[in-house]
């Protein structure tokens, strides 16, 4: 599945590169390849936008009903059948599907993995002629070749970690219970560190994809949070 999707996304990257390379003279420090990665990432995120918005709404709904779920769990802790029935009533009343979050993840995951395949193996999925790919300019400001890891820790690895942290923060709700908040805080610290360490060994093109993807998600989440907040106030 990921190979099939990789060919599709690789074809999109190649198409965008061909279109961008027709605009004129290539800037010395901002290659057409870097532009193609950025544009393809934005298009990729736009394709997933309906799924991401559904996930945001589902998470918001989950946080809203979580206090009532805790009440049911506490009140019927010795009666699992009644607790299950009350949970089902609560889900129906608030039109919440507990499986929706998993479904969204199952839809997104193969596409994300496929995009990682494309960025990690561009000559397999996008640029079929290795000689042509090797001859391409792959600069991105301070990075001479996006095929190689960023030579500076303060560059894309740090940006990847920082944007991962900001994305996690924007997705954190104040309505979650204390235990969930503690877990979220730990993840907010651990995940950026993990991404920073991984990005040091990534091809810089992958790290660039990750940074642009995170920035898009942060903006999307901020807009979504404001929109969902307004809807809640109107109701």
mmCIF file of C-alpha atoms in Angstrom:
data_model
loop_
_atom_site.group_PDB
_atom_site.id
_atom_site.type_symbol
_atom_site.label_atom_id
_atom_site.label_comp_id
_atom_site.label_asym_id
_atom_site.label_seq_id
_atom_site.Cartn_x
_atom_site.Cartn_y
_atom_site.Cartn_z
ATOM 1 C CA UNK A 1 0.000 0.000 0.000
ATOM 2 C CA UNK A 2 2.745 2.491 0.972
ATOM 3 C CA UNK A 3 4.666 1.692 -2.234
ATOM 4 C CA UNK A 4 1.539 2.336 -4.321
ATOM 5 C CA UNK A 5 0.862 5.620 -2.533
ATOM 6 C CA UNK A 6 4.571 6.443 -2.728
ATOM 7 C CA UNK A 7 4.460 6.259 -6.521
ATOM 8 C CA UNK A 8 1.468 8.608 -6.576
ATOM 9 C CA UNK A 9 3.053 11.131 -4.199
ATOM 10 C CA UNK A 10 6.410 10.766 -5.962
ATOM 11 C CA UNK A 11 4.698 11.552 -9.243
ATOM 12 C CA UNK A 12 3.206 14.649 -7.621
ATOM 13 C CA UNK A 13 6.641 15.781 -6.381
ATOM 14 C CA UNK A 14 8.135 15.284 -9.848
ATOM 15 C CA UNK A 15 5.228 17.149 -11.479
ATOM 16 C CA UNK A 16 5.600 20.083 -9.061
ATOM 17 C CA UNK A 17 9.360 20.147 -9.645
ATOM 18 C CA UNK A 18 8.847 20.243 -13.428
ATOM 19 C CA UNK A 19 6.334 23.087 -13.069
ATOM 20 C CA UNK A 20 8.533 25.092 -10.691
ATOM 21 C CA UNK A 21 11.615 24.633 -12.877
ATOM 22 C CA UNK A 22 9.777 26.416 -15.697
ATOM 23 C CA UNK A 23 9.411 29.705 -13.811
ATOM 24 C CA UNK A 24 12.813 31.041 -14.798
ATOM 25 C CA UNK A 25 16.297 31.260 -13.340
ATOM 26 C CA UNK A 26 16.872 29.045 -10.313
ATOM 27 C CA UNK A 27 18.001 30.969 -7.197
ATOM 28 C CA UNK A 28 21.474 29.916 -6.074
ATOM 29 C CA UNK A 29 20.506 29.255 -2.440
ATOM 30 C CA UNK A 30 16.877 28.175 -2.824
ATOM 31 C CA UNK A 31 16.702 25.348 -5.318
ATOM 32 C CA UNK A 32 13.696 24.305 -7.367
ATOM 33 C CA UNK A 33 13.905 20.980 -5.515
ATOM 34 C CA UNK A 34 13.457 22.728 -2.150
ATOM 35 C CA UNK A 35 10.528 24.702 -3.590
ATOM 36 C CA UNK A 36 8.972 21.484 -4.904
ATOM 37 C CA UNK A 37 9.257 19.828 -1.474
ATOM 38 C CA UNK A 38 7.557 22.785 0.218
ATOM 39 C CA UNK A 39 4.741 23.054 -2.352
ATOM 40 C CA UNK A 40 4.175 19.283 -2.412
ATOM 41 C CA UNK A 41 4.013 19.209 1.394
ATOM 42 C CA UNK A 42 1.369 21.960 1.413
ATOM 43 C CA UNK A 43 -0.667 20.155 -1.267
ATOM 44 C CA UNK A 44 -0.304 16.917 0.688
ATOM 45 C CA UNK A 45 -1.617 18.621 3.837
ATOM 46 C CA UNK A 46 -4.502 20.182 1.901
ATOM 47 C CA UNK A 47 -5.477 16.720 0.624
ATOM 48 C CA UNK A 48 -5.597 15.495 4.228
ATOM 49 C CA UNK A 49 -7.340 18.653 5.502
ATOM 50 C CA UNK A 50 -10.894 17.199 5.652
ATOM 51 C CA UNK A 51 -9.607 14.201 7.624
ATOM 52 C CA UNK A 52 -7.580 16.455 9.945
ATOM 53 C CA UNK A 53 -10.570 18.725 10.596
ATOM 54 C CA UNK A 54 -12.710 15.704 11.413
ATOM 55 C CA UNK A 55 -10.032 14.563 13.865
ATOM 56 C CA UNK A 56 -9.970 18.006 15.513
ATOM 57 C CA UNK A 57 -13.738 18.015 15.946
ATOM 58 C CA UNK A 58 -13.646 14.482 17.336
ATOM 59 C CA UNK A 59 -10.909 15.395 19.841
ATOM 60 C CA UNK A 60 -12.817 18.506 20.892
ATOM 61 C CA UNK A 61 -15.982 16.493 21.437
ATOM 62 C CA UNK A 62 -14.048 13.883 23.420
ATOM 63 C CA UNK A 63 -12.630 16.548 25.734
ATOM 64 C CA UNK A 64 -16.076 18.068 26.258
ATOM 65 C CA UNK A 65 -17.705 14.816 27.384
ATOM 66 C CA UNK A 66 -14.692 13.488 29.309
ATOM 67 C CA UNK A 67 -15.898 14.789 32.721
ATOM 68 C CA UNK A 68 -19.213 12.972 32.234
ATOM 69 C CA UNK A 69 -17.345 9.829 31.210
ATOM 70 C CA UNK A 70 -15.339 10.016 34.449
ATOM 71 C CA UNK A 71 -18.553 10.373 36.435
ATOM 72 C CA UNK A 72 -20.021 7.260 34.826
ATOM 73 C CA UNK A 73 -16.822 5.280 35.378
ATOM 74 C CA UNK A 74 -16.732 6.288 39.051
ATOM 75 C CA UNK A 75 -20.431 5.787 39.711
ATOM 76 C CA UNK A 76 -20.658 2.375 38.037
ATOM 77 C CA UNK A 77 -17.139 1.060 38.690
ATOM 78 C CA UNK A 78 -18.614 -2.142 40.160
ATOM 79 C CA UNK A 79 -21.183 -2.567 37.382
ATOM 80 C CA UNK A 80 -19.378 -2.769 34.010
ATOM 81 C CA UNK A 81 -22.520 -3.583 32.007
ATOM 82 C CA UNK A 82 -24.421 -0.548 33.266
ATOM 83 C CA UNK A 83 -21.332 1.624 32.774
ATOM 84 C CA UNK A 84 -21.059 0.446 29.177
ATOM 85 C CA UNK A 85 -24.750 1.157 28.556
ATOM 86 C CA UNK A 86 -24.455 4.643 30.081
ATOM 87 C CA UNK A 87 -21.381 5.334 27.953
ATOM 88 C CA UNK A 88 -23.292 4.335 24.828
ATOM 89 C CA UNK A 89 -26.119 6.697 25.810
ATOM 90 C CA UNK A 90 -23.613 9.492 26.384
ATOM 91 C CA UNK A 91 -21.983 8.941 22.982
ATOM 92 C CA UNK A 92 -25.389 8.922 21.284
ATOM 93 C CA UNK A 93 -26.548 12.056 23.086
ATOM 94 C CA UNK A 94 -23.453 14.001 22.034
ATOM 95 C CA UNK A 95 -23.162 12.357 18.600
ATOM 96 C CA UNK A 96 -19.676 11.101 19.345
ATOM 97 C CA UNK A 97 -18.143 8.023 17.754
ATOM 98 C CA UNK A 98 -15.243 6.705 19.917
ATOM 99 C CA UNK A 99 -13.839 4.799 16.930
ATOM 100 C CA UNK A 100 -13.581 7.905 14.744
ATOM 101 C CA UNK A 101 -10.152 8.894 16.076
ATOM 102 C CA UNK A 102 -8.685 5.493 15.243
ATOM 103 C CA UNK A 103 -10.312 5.544 11.803
ATOM 104 C CA UNK A 104 -8.783 8.939 11.024
ATOM 105 C CA UNK A 105 -5.347 7.691 12.097
ATOM 106 C CA UNK A 106 -5.712 4.571 9.945
ATOM 107 C CA UNK A 107 -6.487 6.784 6.940
ATOM 108 C CA UNK A 108 -3.597 9.175 7.573
ATOM 109 C CA UNK A 109 -0.840 6.769 8.563
ATOM 110 C CA UNK A 110 -0.298 4.965 5.209
ATOM 111 C CA UNK A 111 -0.203 8.306 3.372
ATOM 112 C CA UNK A 112 2.293 9.810 5.834
ATOM 113 C CA UNK A 113 4.510 6.699 5.627
ATOM 114 C CA UNK A 114 4.304 6.825 1.837
ATOM 115 C CA UNK A 115 5.431 10.451 1.826
ATOM 116 C CA UNK A 116 8.365 9.511 4.049
ATOM 117 C CA UNK A 117 9.253 6.810 1.525
ATOM 118 C CA UNK A 118 9.214 9.356 -1.287
ATOM 119 C CA UNK A 119 11.412 11.816 0.594
ATOM 120 C CA UNK A 120 13.788 9.076 1.711
ATOM 121 C CA UNK A 121 14.057 7.448 -1.747
ATOM 122 C CA UNK A 122 13.385 10.172 -4.349
ATOM 123 C CA UNK A 123 15.094 8.257 -7.173
ATOM 124 C CA UNK A 124 12.771 5.293 -6.599
ATOM 125 C CA UNK A 125 9.466 7.102 -6.373
ATOM 126 C CA UNK A 126 9.907 10.504 -8.056
ATOM 127 C CA UNK A 127 13.006 11.057 -10.163
ATOM 128 C CA UNK A 128 13.468 7.770 -12.005
ATOM 129 C CA UNK A 129 16.778 8.694 -13.613
ATOM 130 C CA UNK A 130 19.486 8.722 -10.877
ATOM 131 C CA UNK A 131 21.879 10.679 -13.107
ATOM 132 C CA UNK A 132 19.325 13.466 -13.606
ATOM 133 C CA UNK A 133 18.577 13.549 -9.890
ATOM 134 C CA UNK A 134 22.257 13.700 -8.951
ATOM 135 C CA UNK A 135 22.777 16.639 -11.332
ATOM 136 C CA UNK A 136 19.913 18.636 -9.789
ATOM 137 C CA UNK A 137 20.596 21.605 -7.549
ATOM 138 C CA UNK A 138 19.402 20.691 -4.033
ATOM 139 C CA UNK A 139 20.410 23.723 -1.992
ATOM 140 C CA UNK A 140 18.256 25.263 0.716
ATOM 141 C CA UNK A 141 19.869 28.407 2.082
ATOM 142 C CA UNK A 142 22.644 27.113 4.418
ATOM 143 C CA UNK A 143 22.201 23.468 3.268
ATOM 144 C CA UNK A 144 24.210 22.576 0.178
ATOM 145 C CA UNK A 145 22.443 19.287 -0.525
ATOM 146 C CA UNK A 146 19.013 18.287 0.830
ATOM 147 C CA UNK A 147 20.030 14.667 0.309
ATOM 148 C CA UNK A 148 22.377 14.978 3.273
ATOM 149 C CA UNK A 149 21.586 15.755 6.924
ATOM 150 C CA UNK A 150 21.576 19.408 7.945
ATOM 151 C CA UNK A 151 25.177 20.229 8.975
ATOM 152 C CA UNK A 152 23.962 22.548 11.756
ATOM 153 C CA UNK A 153 22.045 21.446 14.874
ATOM 154 C CA UNK A 154 20.411 24.886 15.099
ATOM 155 C CA UNK A 155 18.964 24.492 11.579
ATOM 156 C CA UNK A 156 16.249 22.095 10.488
ATOM 157 C CA UNK A 157 16.718 19.643 13.420
ATOM 158 C CA UNK A 158 15.993 22.434 15.906
ATOM 159 C CA UNK A 159 13.140 23.779 13.763
ATOM 160 C CA UNK A 160 11.687 20.265 13.497
ATOM 161 C CA UNK A 161 11.781 19.908 17.301
ATOM 162 C CA UNK A 162 10.390 23.403 17.949
ATOM 163 C CA UNK A 163 7.500 23.068 15.493
ATOM 164 C CA UNK A 164 6.711 19.578 16.846
ATOM 165 C CA UNK A 165 6.464 21.082 20.335
ATOM 166 C CA UNK A 166 4.277 23.971 19.148
ATOM 167 C CA UNK A 167 2.005 21.580 17.276
ATOM 168 C CA UNK A 168 1.593 19.448 20.405
ATOM 169 C CA UNK A 169 0.795 22.534 22.493
ATOM 170 C CA UNK A 170 -1.849 23.799 20.068
ATOM 171 C CA UNK A 171 -3.513 20.370 20.095
ATOM 172 C CA UNK A 172 -3.580 20.183 23.921
ATOM 173 C CA UNK A 173 -6.965 20.956 25.430
ATOM 174 C CA UNK A 174 -7.506 22.546 28.829
ATOM 175 C CA UNK A 175 -10.524 20.285 29.364
ATOM 176 C CA UNK A 176 -8.604 17.044 29.803
ATOM 177 C CA UNK A 177 -8.366 15.420 33.233
ATOM 178 C CA UNK A 178 -5.186 15.856 35.366
ATOM 179 C CA UNK A 179 -3.796 12.422 34.507
ATOM 180 C CA UNK A 180 -4.242 13.069 30.769
ATOM 181 C CA UNK A 181 -2.649 16.507 31.177
ATOM 182 C CA UNK A 182 0.395 14.978 32.885
ATOM 183 C CA UNK A 183 0.756 12.433 30.082
ATOM 184 C CA UNK A 184 0.369 15.153 27.465
ATOM 185 C CA UNK A 185 3.007 17.343 29.118
ATOM 186 C CA UNK A 186 5.444 14.439 29.121
ATOM 187 C CA UNK A 187 4.762 13.760 25.441
ATOM 188 C CA UNK A 188 5.134 17.479 24.676
ATOM 189 C CA UNK A 189 8.683 17.285 26.011
ATOM 190 C CA UNK A 190 9.703 13.798 24.879
ATOM 191 C CA UNK A 191 8.482 13.873 21.278
ATOM 192 C CA UNK A 192 10.366 17.046 20.211
ATOM 193 C CA UNK A 193 13.590 15.631 21.687
ATOM 194 C CA UNK A 194 13.058 12.398 19.766
ATOM 195 C CA UNK A 195 12.354 14.317 16.543
ATOM 196 C CA UNK A 196 15.449 16.489 17.083
ATOM 197 C CA UNK A 197 17.681 13.421 17.446
ATOM 198 C CA UNK A 198 16.105 11.722 14.407
ATOM 199 C CA UNK A 199 16.328 14.856 12.230
ATOM 200 C CA UNK A 200 20.075 14.995 12.804
ATOM 201 C CA UNK A 201 20.348 11.797 10.780
ATOM 202 C CA UNK A 202 17.522 12.447 8.295
ATOM 203 C CA UNK A 203 18.153 13.672 4.799
ATOM 204 C CA UNK A 204 17.546 17.409 5.159
ATOM 205 C CA UNK A 205 14.742 17.120 2.596
ATOM 206 C CA UNK A 206 12.825 14.937 5.063
ATOM 207 C CA UNK A 207 13.435 17.405 7.867
ATOM 208 C CA UNK A 208 12.239 20.251 5.610
ATOM 209 C CA UNK A 209 9.064 18.304 4.868
ATOM 210 C CA UNK A 210 8.529 17.758 8.616
ATOM 211 C CA UNK A 211 8.969 21.452 9.459
ATOM 212 C CA UNK A 212 6.607 22.672 6.714
ATOM 213 C CA UNK A 213 4.061 19.993 7.629
ATOM 214 C CA UNK A 214 4.171 21.066 11.284
ATOM 215 C CA UNK A 215 3.801 24.760 10.441
ATOM 216 C CA UNK A 216 0.742 23.973 8.311
ATOM 217 C CA UNK A 217 -0.736 21.854 11.140
ATOM 218 C CA UNK A 218 -0.096 24.587 13.740
ATOM 219 C CA UNK A 219 -1.883 27.220 11.645
ATOM 220 C CA UNK A 220 -4.701 24.804 10.882
ATOM 221 C CA UNK A 221 -5.117 23.877 14.561
ATOM 222 C CA UNK A 222 -5.152 27.514 15.716
ATOM 223 C CA UNK A 223 -7.847 28.361 13.149
ATOM 224 C CA UNK A 224 -9.768 25.191 14.042
ATOM 225 C CA UNK A 225 -9.615 25.928 17.782
ATOM 226 C CA UNK A 226 -10.966 29.446 17.218
ATOM 227 C CA UNK A 227 -13.710 28.231 14.878
ATOM 228 C CA UNK A 228 -14.830 25.428 17.186
ATOM 229 C CA UNK A 229 -14.758 27.844 20.134
ATOM 230 C CA UNK A 230 -17.063 30.270 18.303
ATOM 231 C CA UNK A 231 -19.451 27.450 17.379
ATOM 232 C CA UNK A 232 -19.575 26.363 21.031
ATOM 233 C CA UNK A 233 -20.301 29.952 22.199
ATOM 234 C CA UNK A 234 -23.126 30.338 19.653
ATOM 235 C CA UNK A 235 -24.708 27.095 20.850
#
